Amino acid sequence: MLWLLFFLVTVIRAELCQPDAENAFKVRLSIRTALGDKAYVWDTNEEYLFRAMVAFSMRKVPNRETTEISHVLLCNVTQRVSFWFVVTDPSKNHTLPANEVQSAIRMNRNRINNVFFLNDQTLEFLKIPSTLAPPMDPSVPIWIIIFGVIFCIVIVATTLLILSGIRQRRRENKGSSEVDDIEDKLENMDTITNSTRCDSLDMKGGHINDVFMTEDERLTPL
Amino acid sequence: MEKARAQWGNPLQFVFACISYAVGLGNVWRFPYLCQMYGGGSFLVPYLIMLIVEGMPLLYLELAVGQRMRQGSIGAWRTISPYLGGVGVASVVVSFFLAIYYNIINAWGFWYFFNSFQDPLPWSVCPLNGNRTGYDEECEKASSTQYFWYRKTLNISPSIQESGTVQWEPALCLVLAWTMVYLCILRGPETTGKVAYITALVPYGVLIIYLVRGLTLHGATNGLLYMFTPKVEQLANPRAWINAATQIFFSLGLGFGSLIAFASYNEPSNNCQKHTIVVSLINSATSIFASVVTFSIYGFKATFNYEDCLNKVILLLTNSFDLEDGFLTASNLEQVKGYLASTYPSKYSEVFPLLENCSLESELDTAVQGTGLAFIVYTEAIKNMEVSQLWSVLYFFMLLLLGMGSMLGNTAAILTPLTDSQVISSHLPKEAISGLLCLVNCAIGLLFTMEAGSYWFDIFNDYAATLSLLLIVLVEAIAVCYVYGLRRFGAELEAMTGRALNWYWKVMWAFVSPLLIVSLFLFYLADYILSGTLQYQAWDATQGRLVTKDYPAYAVVVIGLLVASSTMCIPLVALGTYVMRRLKKGSSVPVA
């Protein structure tokens, strides 16, 4: 009698968890891809941990706080490693609806991943899309900052060059206009006094004819 | 008292200015493509022959004219013959077109450069879609680097008819690019000469760093072997020779007037023959060097994609048949495939159509040139390297230097005739003329920052300079040899530099180079006419790839205008001068 009951229970349980059963999800792990040499072997203890994590996720859903590890059923474990799982209700006759399981897993995906040292790509729940992490969005895009720095440097350098060019040109103009002024003054003097004033001979803009300088004058330091 | 003409600080500045002008983006993104298309190592044969027969003589011609006439292109050609001032005007017009569209490449370079200071690089990951369950659709269909280029940088529209609005990000970068150009050309050859040291030398430093990095990449040897294996049958392909001639011609930047402008600031006794040989050899050597670097990067990228493809196949098979993780590797893939096909034939036939055929050859075969190579292929390779931010920054810094160096030569070609002309330079100081030029070019260049801007860029790139330059250089060669007189020019050169003109140059200038240019010109004309409607590549966002479309009527009109406006200058100015002379002769009082 007892073994008949036991048989019935296992049959029912087996029927609840089957590939492509209602409310069943396939899980695929790629442990060697993720961890390489540090890969661990997938055995029944790891399966127990997995069931514990799923039960933990379900307990966080309102109205499902009484989910136990025994309510999570695993089946069809392959070498890949892949398997199917379902979560049953406390009566162990029906499986919990897929969308509840899906939302529970999605909420706790990160913790499940971390327990197994895997990530969204190496621990796949088929038919449960993962929420991708958005890229870091700084308030000011970085490129604008660098653009601003370089633009300011270029503007400053350009302004400096233009200003120095203007200053150089003004100095040249002033130099040539000084020569013009003094020459004008000289002409005026000549028209008034009809003689050349001595101090006007020593101006900078004038030309001194070296031929008429004596040896002493040439060697006298100024 | 006449103001002395500005001069280079020392002859080395002149050489560096010429090198930084000639060594530009074409060396990096066009020559490797040509090498790949036309037979790898064997392309070097037509290339070097064309260098000796066409490149060096024409380069020497331009430098000699500039050094002898000591004026910009307009004044120089007017001195050669009053009727040929139009050649100079045509050069200035072509340089103007080039200046308008070339700086947008620098703007894109700046954009990528600024975006390289992030982790992760923005073109290495796709952005997420609306509800964060997957990636953006366009990005999935194309690749993340293509998405970043077509969507984030250009925000390209599906066709040239839909212009869209000006995109502010590339517009800002364009303003920066023009401000930088203004900074460098502000004071004429004083500043240009010093900037030329940097723009000529630093790219070589970066190329050497990249060479070392490239050669140590996994799979680089695949690319190098593929490229340098000569396919000798391509030597019989006339297109290989034509493309070699074209590449030499445009790579040296002949016909724009920049070389004449640079040489006009030389001492009359400068040995420009030596400089010709140095500049042309360095230009070609740089092309070959850059293609070695490019092909090691190609090899890395192709190997990476091939291994990625293999991994996808392995994953697909592992998942479909629930094999043990890590059991399938690249080495036993074929065996296992055979085993699976025989053991589970029905399931295998389901999976089989989904299995991609991974081939290293086909990855290496994807030949890309132009902006596609620089901004899509290279960035794809860089994102897979370690410390990718550093490599990205270095790479775009090099691109910017190369682009800036060419822009300097370009703007010198436009500015030198302007500052030479008494009319303009008496009213405005040098700084104001340069500033006005940069402002006007920047304003027109904003056209290329619109959503359809990249299509207009392609129009300018393909048609603004090609035919016109061939015609200009042909007229230049004929003018010097037959209008001015080869013997007279040779004697003047000898008097100026103290060295007799070698017979080789005389033969080349008088016969061989003009003949070559005429044949190139005829070939291109025939090509344009025979190909019927002009077509372009448009980006289709829904499919995530390029599609071919026809140019609308108004675009074809613009193309025609571009070519006509520069080539027509030559006959129009000649006609104008003739008419003016007749009028003057007619109005002058006859002496009794």
mmCIF file of N, CA, C and O in Angstrom, chain B residues 407-475:
data_model
loop_
_atom_site.group_PDB
_atom_site.id
_atom_site.type_symbol
_atom_site.label_atom_id
_atom_site.label_comp_id
_atom_site.label_asym_id
_atom_site.label_seq_id
_atom_site.Cartn_x
_atom_site.Cartn_y
_atom_site.Cartn_z
ATOM 1 N N MET B 407 45.478 70.096 -44.006
ATOM 2 C CA MET B 407 44.686 71.332 -44.027
ATOM 3 C C MET B 407 45.578 72.555 -44.094
ATOM 4 O O MET B 407 45.244 73.550 -44.736
ATOM 5 N N LEU B 408 46.726 72.505 -43.402
ATOM 6 C CA LEU B 408 47.632 73.650 -43.420
ATOM 7 C C LEU B 408 48.095 73.942 -44.834
ATOM 8 O O LEU B 408 48.099 75.095 -45.279
ATOM 9 N N GLY B 409 48.480 72.873 -45.556
ATOM 10 C CA GLY B 409 48.924 73.055 -46.929
ATOM 11 C C GLY B 409 47.801 73.612 -47.784
ATOM 12 O O GLY B 409 47.994 74.490 -48.627
ATOM 13 N N ASN B 410 46.609 73.078 -47.534
ATOM 14 C CA ASN B 410 45.448 73.490 -48.279
ATOM 15 C C ASN B 410 45.130 74.967 -48.126
ATOM 16 O O ASN B 410 44.922 75.689 -49.093
ATOM 17 N N THR B 411 45.085 75.415 -46.868
ATOM 18 C CA THR B 411 44.750 76.815 -46.629
ATOM 19 C C THR B 411 45.874 77.710 -47.101
ATOM 20 O O THR B 411 45.623 78.838 -47.546
ATOM 21 N N ALA B 412 47.120 77.210 -47.062
ATOM 22 C CA ALA B 412 48.224 78.009 -47.595
ATOM 23 C C ALA B 412 48.005 78.256 -49.085
ATOM 24 O O ALA B 412 48.300 79.344 -49.593
ATOM 25 N N ALA B 413 47.467 77.238 -49.794
ATOM 26 C CA ALA B 413 47.219 77.390 -51.226
ATOM 27 C C ALA B 413 46.225 78.509 -51.496
ATOM 28 O O ALA B 413 46.322 79.210 -52.485
ATOM 29 N N ILE B 414 45.228 78.668 -50.606
ATOM 30 C CA ILE B 414 44.225 79.716 -50.824
ATOM 31 C C ILE B 414 44.748 81.059 -50.338
ATOM 32 O O ILE B 414 44.546 82.085 -50.974
ATOM 33 N N LEU B 415 45.459 81.060 -49.190
ATOM 34 C CA LEU B 415 45.855 82.318 -48.587
ATOM 35 C C LEU B 415 46.988 83.012 -49.322
ATOM 36 O O LEU B 415 47.008 84.236 -49.407
ATOM 37 N N THR B 416 47.956 82.202 -49.840
ATOM 38 C CA THR B 416 49.124 82.839 -50.451
ATOM 39 C C THR B 416 48.725 83.735 -51.622
ATOM 40 O O THR B 416 49.178 84.880 -51.673
ATOM 41 N N PRO B 417 47.878 83.269 -52.571
ATOM 42 C CA PRO B 417 47.470 84.218 -53.614
ATOM 43 C C PRO B 417 46.721 85.425 -53.046
ATOM 44 O O PRO B 417 46.884 86.538 -53.537
ATOM 45 N N LEU B 418 45.901 85.207 -51.998
ATOM 46 C CA LEU B 418 45.142 86.321 -51.449
ATOM 47 C C LEU B 418 46.065 87.361 -50.821
ATOM 48 O O LEU B 418 45.896 88.558 -51.009
ATOM 49 N N THR B 419 47.042 86.900 -50.032
ATOM 50 C CA THR B 419 47.936 87.859 -49.388
ATOM 51 C C THR B 419 48.924 88.453 -50.389
ATOM 52 O O THR B 419 49.451 89.539 -50.170
ATOM 53 N N ASP B 420 49.186 87.727 -51.481
ATOM 54 C CA ASP B 420 50.058 88.301 -52.506
ATOM 55 C C ASP B 420 49.388 89.460 -53.210
ATOM 56 O O ASP B 420 50.041 90.430 -53.586
ATOM 57 N N SER B 421 48.065 89.327 -53.404
ATOM 58 C CA SER B 421 47.375 90.362 -54.179
ATOM 59 C C SER B 421 47.388 91.662 -53.405
ATOM 60 O O SER B 421 47.002 91.728 -52.252
ATOM 61 N N GLN B 422 47.816 92.745 -54.068
ATOM 62 C CA GLN B 422 47.946 94.037 -53.396
ATOM 63 C C GLN B 422 46.594 94.554 -52.957
ATOM 64 O O GLN B 422 46.459 95.202 -51.930
ATOM 65 N N VAL B 423 45.583 94.292 -53.801
ATOM 66 C CA VAL B 423 44.240 94.826 -53.548
ATOM 67 C C VAL B 423 43.741 94.462 -52.163
ATOM 68 O O VAL B 423 43.295 95.286 -51.385
ATOM 69 N N ILE B 424 43.885 93.153 -51.850
ATOM 70 C CA ILE B 424 43.287 92.685 -50.600
ATOM 71 C C ILE B 424 44.212 92.978 -49.426
ATOM 72 O O ILE B 424 43.774 93.411 -48.359
ATOM 73 N N SER B 425 45.515 92.734 -49.608
ATOM 74 C CA SER B 425 46.392 92.818 -48.438
ATOM 75 C C SER B 425 46.624 94.247 -48.000
ATOM 76 O O SER B 425 47.094 94.493 -46.903
ATOM 77 N N SER B 426 46.276 95.244 -48.877
ATOM 78 C CA SER B 426 46.429 96.611 -48.413
ATOM 79 C C SER B 426 45.280 97.015 -47.506
ATOM 80 O O SER B 426 45.428 97.883 -46.654
ATOM 81 N N HIS B 427 44.121 96.368 -47.683
ATOM 82 C CA HIS B 427 42.971 96.750 -46.861
ATOM 83 C C HIS B 427 42.904 95.976 -45.562
ATOM 84 O O HIS B 427 42.458 96.481 -44.546
ATOM 85 N N LEU B 428 43.301 94.702 -45.622
ATOM 86 C CA LEU B 428 43.129 93.853 -44.441
ATOM 87 C C LEU B 428 44.459 93.264 -44.033
ATOM 88 O O LEU B 428 45.241 92.853 -44.875
ATOM 89 N N PRO B 429 44.703 93.167 -42.705
ATOM 90 C CA PRO B 429 45.929 92.481 -42.277
ATOM 91 C C PRO B 429 45.786 90.979 -42.481
ATOM 92 O O PRO B 429 44.685 90.456 -42.627
ATOM 93 N N LYS B 430 46.945 90.310 -42.479
ATOM 94 C CA LYS B 430 47.008 88.864 -42.703
ATOM 95 C C LYS B 430 46.037 88.098 -41.804
ATOM 96 O O LYS B 430 45.360 87.180 -42.238
ATOM 97 N N GLU B 431 46.000 88.495 -40.524
ATOM 98 C CA GLU B 431 45.183 87.748 -39.575
ATOM 99 C C GLU B 431 43.712 87.812 -39.949
ATOM 100 O O GLU B 431 42.972 86.848 -39.804
ATOM 101 N N ALA B 432 43.305 89.005 -40.430
ATOM 102 C CA ALA B 432 41.890 89.161 -40.768
ATOM 103 C C ALA B 432 41.512 88.322 -41.979
ATOM 104 O O ALA B 432 40.432 87.735 -42.033
ATOM 105 N N ILE B 433 42.427 88.265 -42.971
ATOM 106 C CA ILE B 433 42.128 87.463 -44.172
ATOM 107 C C ILE B 433 41.988 85.999 -43.785
ATOM 108 O O ILE B 433 41.031 85.319 -44.197
ATOM 109 N N SER B 434 42.965 85.507 -42.981
ATOM 110 C CA SER B 434 42.883 84.093 -42.571
ATOM 111 C C SER B 434 41.600 83.855 -41.791
ATOM 112 O O SER B 434 40.917 82.852 -41.992
ATOM 113 N N GLY B 435 41.278 84.801 -40.892
ATOM 114 C CA GLY B 435 40.090 84.631 -40.065
ATOM 115 C C GLY B 435 38.825 84.562 -40.901
ATOM 116 O O GLY B 435 37.951 83.724 -40.672
ATOM 117 N N LEU B 436 38.753 85.451 -41.890
ATOM 118 C CA LEU B 436 37.573 85.458 -42.757
ATOM 119 C C LEU B 436 37.444 84.154 -43.504
ATOM 120 O O LEU B 436 36.361 83.579 -43.625
ATOM 121 N N LEU B 437 38.578 83.675 -44.016
ATOM 122 C CA LEU B 437 38.560 82.421 -44.769
ATOM 123 C C LEU B 437 38.056 81.277 -43.897
ATOM 124 O O LEU B 437 37.178 80.502 -44.292
ATOM 125 N N CYS B 438 38.604 81.196 -42.674
ATOM 126 C CA CYS B 438 38.196 80.108 -41.779
ATOM 127 C C CYS B 438 36.715 80.221 -41.444
ATOM 128 O O CYS B 438 35.993 79.222 -41.391
ATOM 129 N N LEU B 439 36.248 81.465 -41.230
ATOM 130 C CA LEU B 439 34.843 81.659 -40.874
ATOM 131 C C LEU B 439 33.922 81.205 -41.996
ATOM 132 O O LEU B 439 32.942 80.481 -41.775
ATOM 133 N N VAL B 440 34.248 81.643 -43.229
ATOM 134 C CA VAL B 440 33.405 81.281 -44.372
ATOM 135 C C VAL B 440 33.371 79.774 -44.564
ATOM 136 O O VAL B 440 32.320 79.160 -44.749
ATOM 137 N N ASN B 441 34.578 79.153 -44.509
ATOM 138 C CA ASN B 441 34.637 77.702 -44.693
ATOM 139 C C ASN B 441 33.878 76.962 -43.613
ATOM 140 O O ASN B 441 33.239 75.947 -43.870
ATOM 141 N N CYS B 442 33.971 77.469 -42.380
ATOM 142 C CA CYS B 442 33.269 76.814 -41.279
ATOM 143 C C CYS B 442 31.770 76.889 -41.495
ATOM 144 O O CYS B 442 31.053 75.915 -41.315
ATOM 145 N N ALA B 443 31.291 78.066 -41.915
ATOM 146 C CA ALA B 443 29.855 78.235 -42.116
ATOM 147 C C ALA B 443 29.348 77.291 -43.202
ATOM 148 O O ALA B 443 28.320 76.638 -43.049
ATOM 149 N N ILE B 444 30.090 77.213 -44.319
ATOM 150 C CA ILE B 444 29.653 76.317 -45.395
ATOM 151 C C ILE B 444 29.790 74.867 -44.945
ATOM 152 O O ILE B 444 28.996 74.004 -45.298
ATOM 153 N N GLY B 445 30.822 74.594 -44.147
ATOM 154 C CA GLY B 445 31.063 73.226 -43.706
ATOM 155 C C GLY B 445 29.977 72.689 -42.803
ATOM 156 O O GLY B 445 29.847 71.475 -42.650
ATOM 157 N N LEU B 446 29.172 73.588 -42.207
ATOM 158 C CA LEU B 446 28.075 73.111 -41.368
ATOM 159 C C LEU B 446 27.076 72.289 -42.167
ATOM 160 O O LEU B 446 26.324 71.494 -41.609
ATOM 161 N N LEU B 447 27.113 72.488 -43.493
ATOM 162 C CA LEU B 447 26.271 71.664 -44.368
ATOM 163 C C LEU B 447 26.550 70.187 -44.152
ATOM 164 O O LEU B 447 25.652 69.339 -44.224
ATOM 165 N N PHE B 448 27.821 69.861 -43.887
ATOM 166 C CA PHE B 448 28.185 68.452 -43.761
ATOM 167 C C PHE B 448 27.856 67.884 -42.397
ATOM 168 O O PHE B 448 28.080 66.708 -42.155
ATOM 169 N N THR B 449 27.388 68.740 -41.469
ATOM 170 C CA THR B 449 27.016 68.204 -40.168
ATOM 171 C C THR B 449 25.532 67.899 -40.105
ATOM 172 O O THR B 449 25.050 67.446 -39.085
ATOM 173 N N MET B 450 24.828 68.141 -41.204
ATOM 174 C CA MET B 450 23.403 67.785 -41.214
ATOM 175 C C MET B 450 23.265 66.280 -41.329
ATOM 176 O O MET B 450 24.243 65.565 -41.533
ATOM 177 N N GLU B 451 22.029 65.824 -41.247
ATOM 178 C CA GLU B 451 21.841 64.374 -41.241
ATOM 179 C C GLU B 451 22.246 63.735 -42.565
ATOM 180 O O GLU B 451 22.718 62.606 -42.598
ATOM 181 N N ALA B 452 22.041 64.478 -43.663
ATOM 182 C CA ALA B 452 22.457 63.923 -44.952
ATOM 183 C C ALA B 452 23.869 64.347 -45.289
ATOM 184 O O ALA B 452 24.348 64.103 -46.392
ATOM 185 N N GLY B 453 24.557 64.991 -44.338
ATOM 186 C CA GLY B 453 25.860 65.583 -44.604
ATOM 187 C C GLY B 453 26.876 64.610 -45.140
ATOM 188 O O GLY B 453 27.692 64.938 -45.988
ATOM 189 N N SER B 454 26.826 63.361 -44.651
ATOM 190 C CA SER B 454 27.816 62.394 -45.086
ATOM 191 C C SER B 454 27.680 62.094 -46.573
ATOM 192 O O SER B 454 28.677 61.840 -47.264
ATOM 193 N N TYR B 455 26.455 62.143 -47.095
ATOM 194 C CA TYR B 455 26.263 61.889 -48.528
ATOM 195 C C TYR B 455 26.852 63.022 -49.348
ATOM 196 O O TYR B 455 27.478 62.817 -50.388
ATOM 197 N N TRP B 456 26.645 64.271 -48.864
ATOM 198 C CA TRP B 456 27.245 65.411 -49.561
ATOM 199 C C TRP B 456 28.762 65.349 -49.471
ATOM 200 O O TRP B 456 29.465 65.696 -50.415
ATOM 201 N N PHE B 457 29.263 64.896 -48.335
ATOM 202 C CA PHE B 457 30.701 64.716 -48.191
ATOM 203 C C PHE B 457 31.231 63.766 -49.246
ATOM 204 O O PHE B 457 32.267 64.019 -49.872
ATOM 205 N N ASP B 458 30.518 62.662 -49.468
ATOM 206 C CA ASP B 458 30.961 61.698 -50.476
ATOM 207 C C ASP B 458 30.972 62.315 -51.862
ATOM 208 O O ASP B 458 31.861 62.039 -52.665
ATOM 209 N N ILE B 459 29.973 63.157 -52.150
ATOM 210 C CA ILE B 459 29.945 63.839 -53.447
ATOM 211 C C ILE B 459 31.193 64.687 -53.611
ATOM 212 O O ILE B 459 31.889 64.622 -54.624
ATOM 213 N N PHE B 460 31.465 65.523 -52.595
ATOM 214 C CA PHE B 460 32.637 66.396 -52.688
ATOM 215 C C PHE B 460 33.912 65.566 -52.795
ATOM 216 O O PHE B 460 34.809 65.879 -53.568
ATOM 217 N N ASN B 461 33.985 64.503 -51.986
ATOM 218 C CA ASN B 461 35.192 63.689 -51.950
ATOM 219 C C ASN B 461 35.473 63.038 -53.304
ATOM 220 O O ASN B 461 36.613 62.952 -53.738
ATOM 221 N N ASP B 462 34.396 62.595 -53.974
ATOM 222 C CA ASP B 462 34.600 61.855 -55.214
ATOM 223 C C ASP B 462 34.739 62.749 -56.427
ATOM 224 O O ASP B 462 35.367 62.372 -57.401
ATOM 225 N N TYR B 463 34.106 63.940 -56.403
ATOM 226 C CA TYR B 463 34.035 64.701 -57.646
ATOM 227 C C TYR B 463 34.669 66.073 -57.597
ATOM 228 O O TYR B 463 34.974 66.626 -58.655
ATOM 229 N N ALA B 464 34.852 66.661 -56.409
ATOM 230 C CA ALA B 464 35.295 68.055 -56.391
ATOM 231 C C ALA B 464 36.699 68.201 -56.942
ATOM 232 O O ALA B 464 37.032 69.198 -57.559
ATOM 233 N N ALA B 465 37.547 67.225 -56.695
ATOM 234 C CA ALA B 465 38.941 67.435 -57.020
ATOM 235 C C ALA B 465 39.460 66.551 -58.147
ATOM 236 O O ALA B 465 40.459 66.878 -58.759
ATOM 237 N N THR B 466 38.814 65.441 -58.439
ATOM 238 C CA THR B 466 39.446 64.438 -59.298
ATOM 239 C C THR B 466 39.715 64.914 -60.725
ATOM 240 O O THR B 466 40.871 65.081 -61.123
ATOM 241 N N LEU B 467 38.638 65.175 -61.496
ATOM 242 C CA LEU B 467 38.864 65.543 -62.893
ATOM 243 C C LEU B 467 39.581 66.877 -63.018
ATOM 244 O O LEU B 467 40.479 67.053 -63.849
ATOM 245 N N SER B 468 39.173 67.830 -62.169
ATOM 246 C CA SER B 468 39.720 69.181 -62.273
ATOM 247 C C SER B 468 41.233 69.176 -62.091
ATOM 248 O O SER B 468 41.959 69.843 -62.817
ATOM 249 N N LEU B 469 41.703 68.388 -61.104
ATOM 250 C CA LEU B 469 43.131 68.383 -60.837
ATOM 251 C C LEU B 469 43.913 67.823 -62.008
ATOM 252 O O LEU B 469 44.980 68.340 -62.356
ATOM 253 N N LEU B 470 43.379 66.763 -62.613
ATOM 254 C CA LEU B 470 44.081 66.190 -63.757
ATOM 255 C C LEU B 470 44.242 67.236 -64.844
ATOM 256 O O LEU B 470 45.324 67.407 -65.419
ATOM 257 N N LEU B 471 43.162 67.969 -65.096
ATOM 258 C CA LEU B 471 43.219 68.984 -66.132
ATOM 259 C C LEU B 471 44.210 70.088 -65.757
ATOM 260 O O LEU B 471 45.009 70.536 -66.578
ATOM 261 N N ILE B 472 44.152 70.519 -64.480
ATOM 262 C CA ILE B 472 45.029 71.608 -64.039
ATOM 263 C C ILE B 472 46.490 71.231 -64.211
ATOM 264 O O ILE B 472 47.292 71.996 -64.763
ATOM 265 N N VAL B 473 46.840 70.022 -63.759
ATOM 266 C CA VAL B 473 48.255 69.637 -63.827
ATOM 267 C C VAL B 473 48.687 69.462 -65.273
ATOM 268 O O VAL B 473 49.814 69.806 -65.649
ATOM 269 N N LEU B 474 47.762 68.979 -66.126
ATOM 270 C CA LEU B 474 48.093 68.839 -67.549
ATOM 271 C C LEU B 474 48.420 70.203 -68.146
ATOM 272 O O LEU B 474 49.447 70.380 -68.820
ATOM 273 N N VAL B 475 47.555 71.190 -67.854
ATOM 274 C CA VAL B 475 47.803 72.529 -68.393
ATOM 275 C C VAL B 475 49.095 73.101 -67.820
ATOM 276 O O VAL B 475 49.848 73.777 -68.508
#
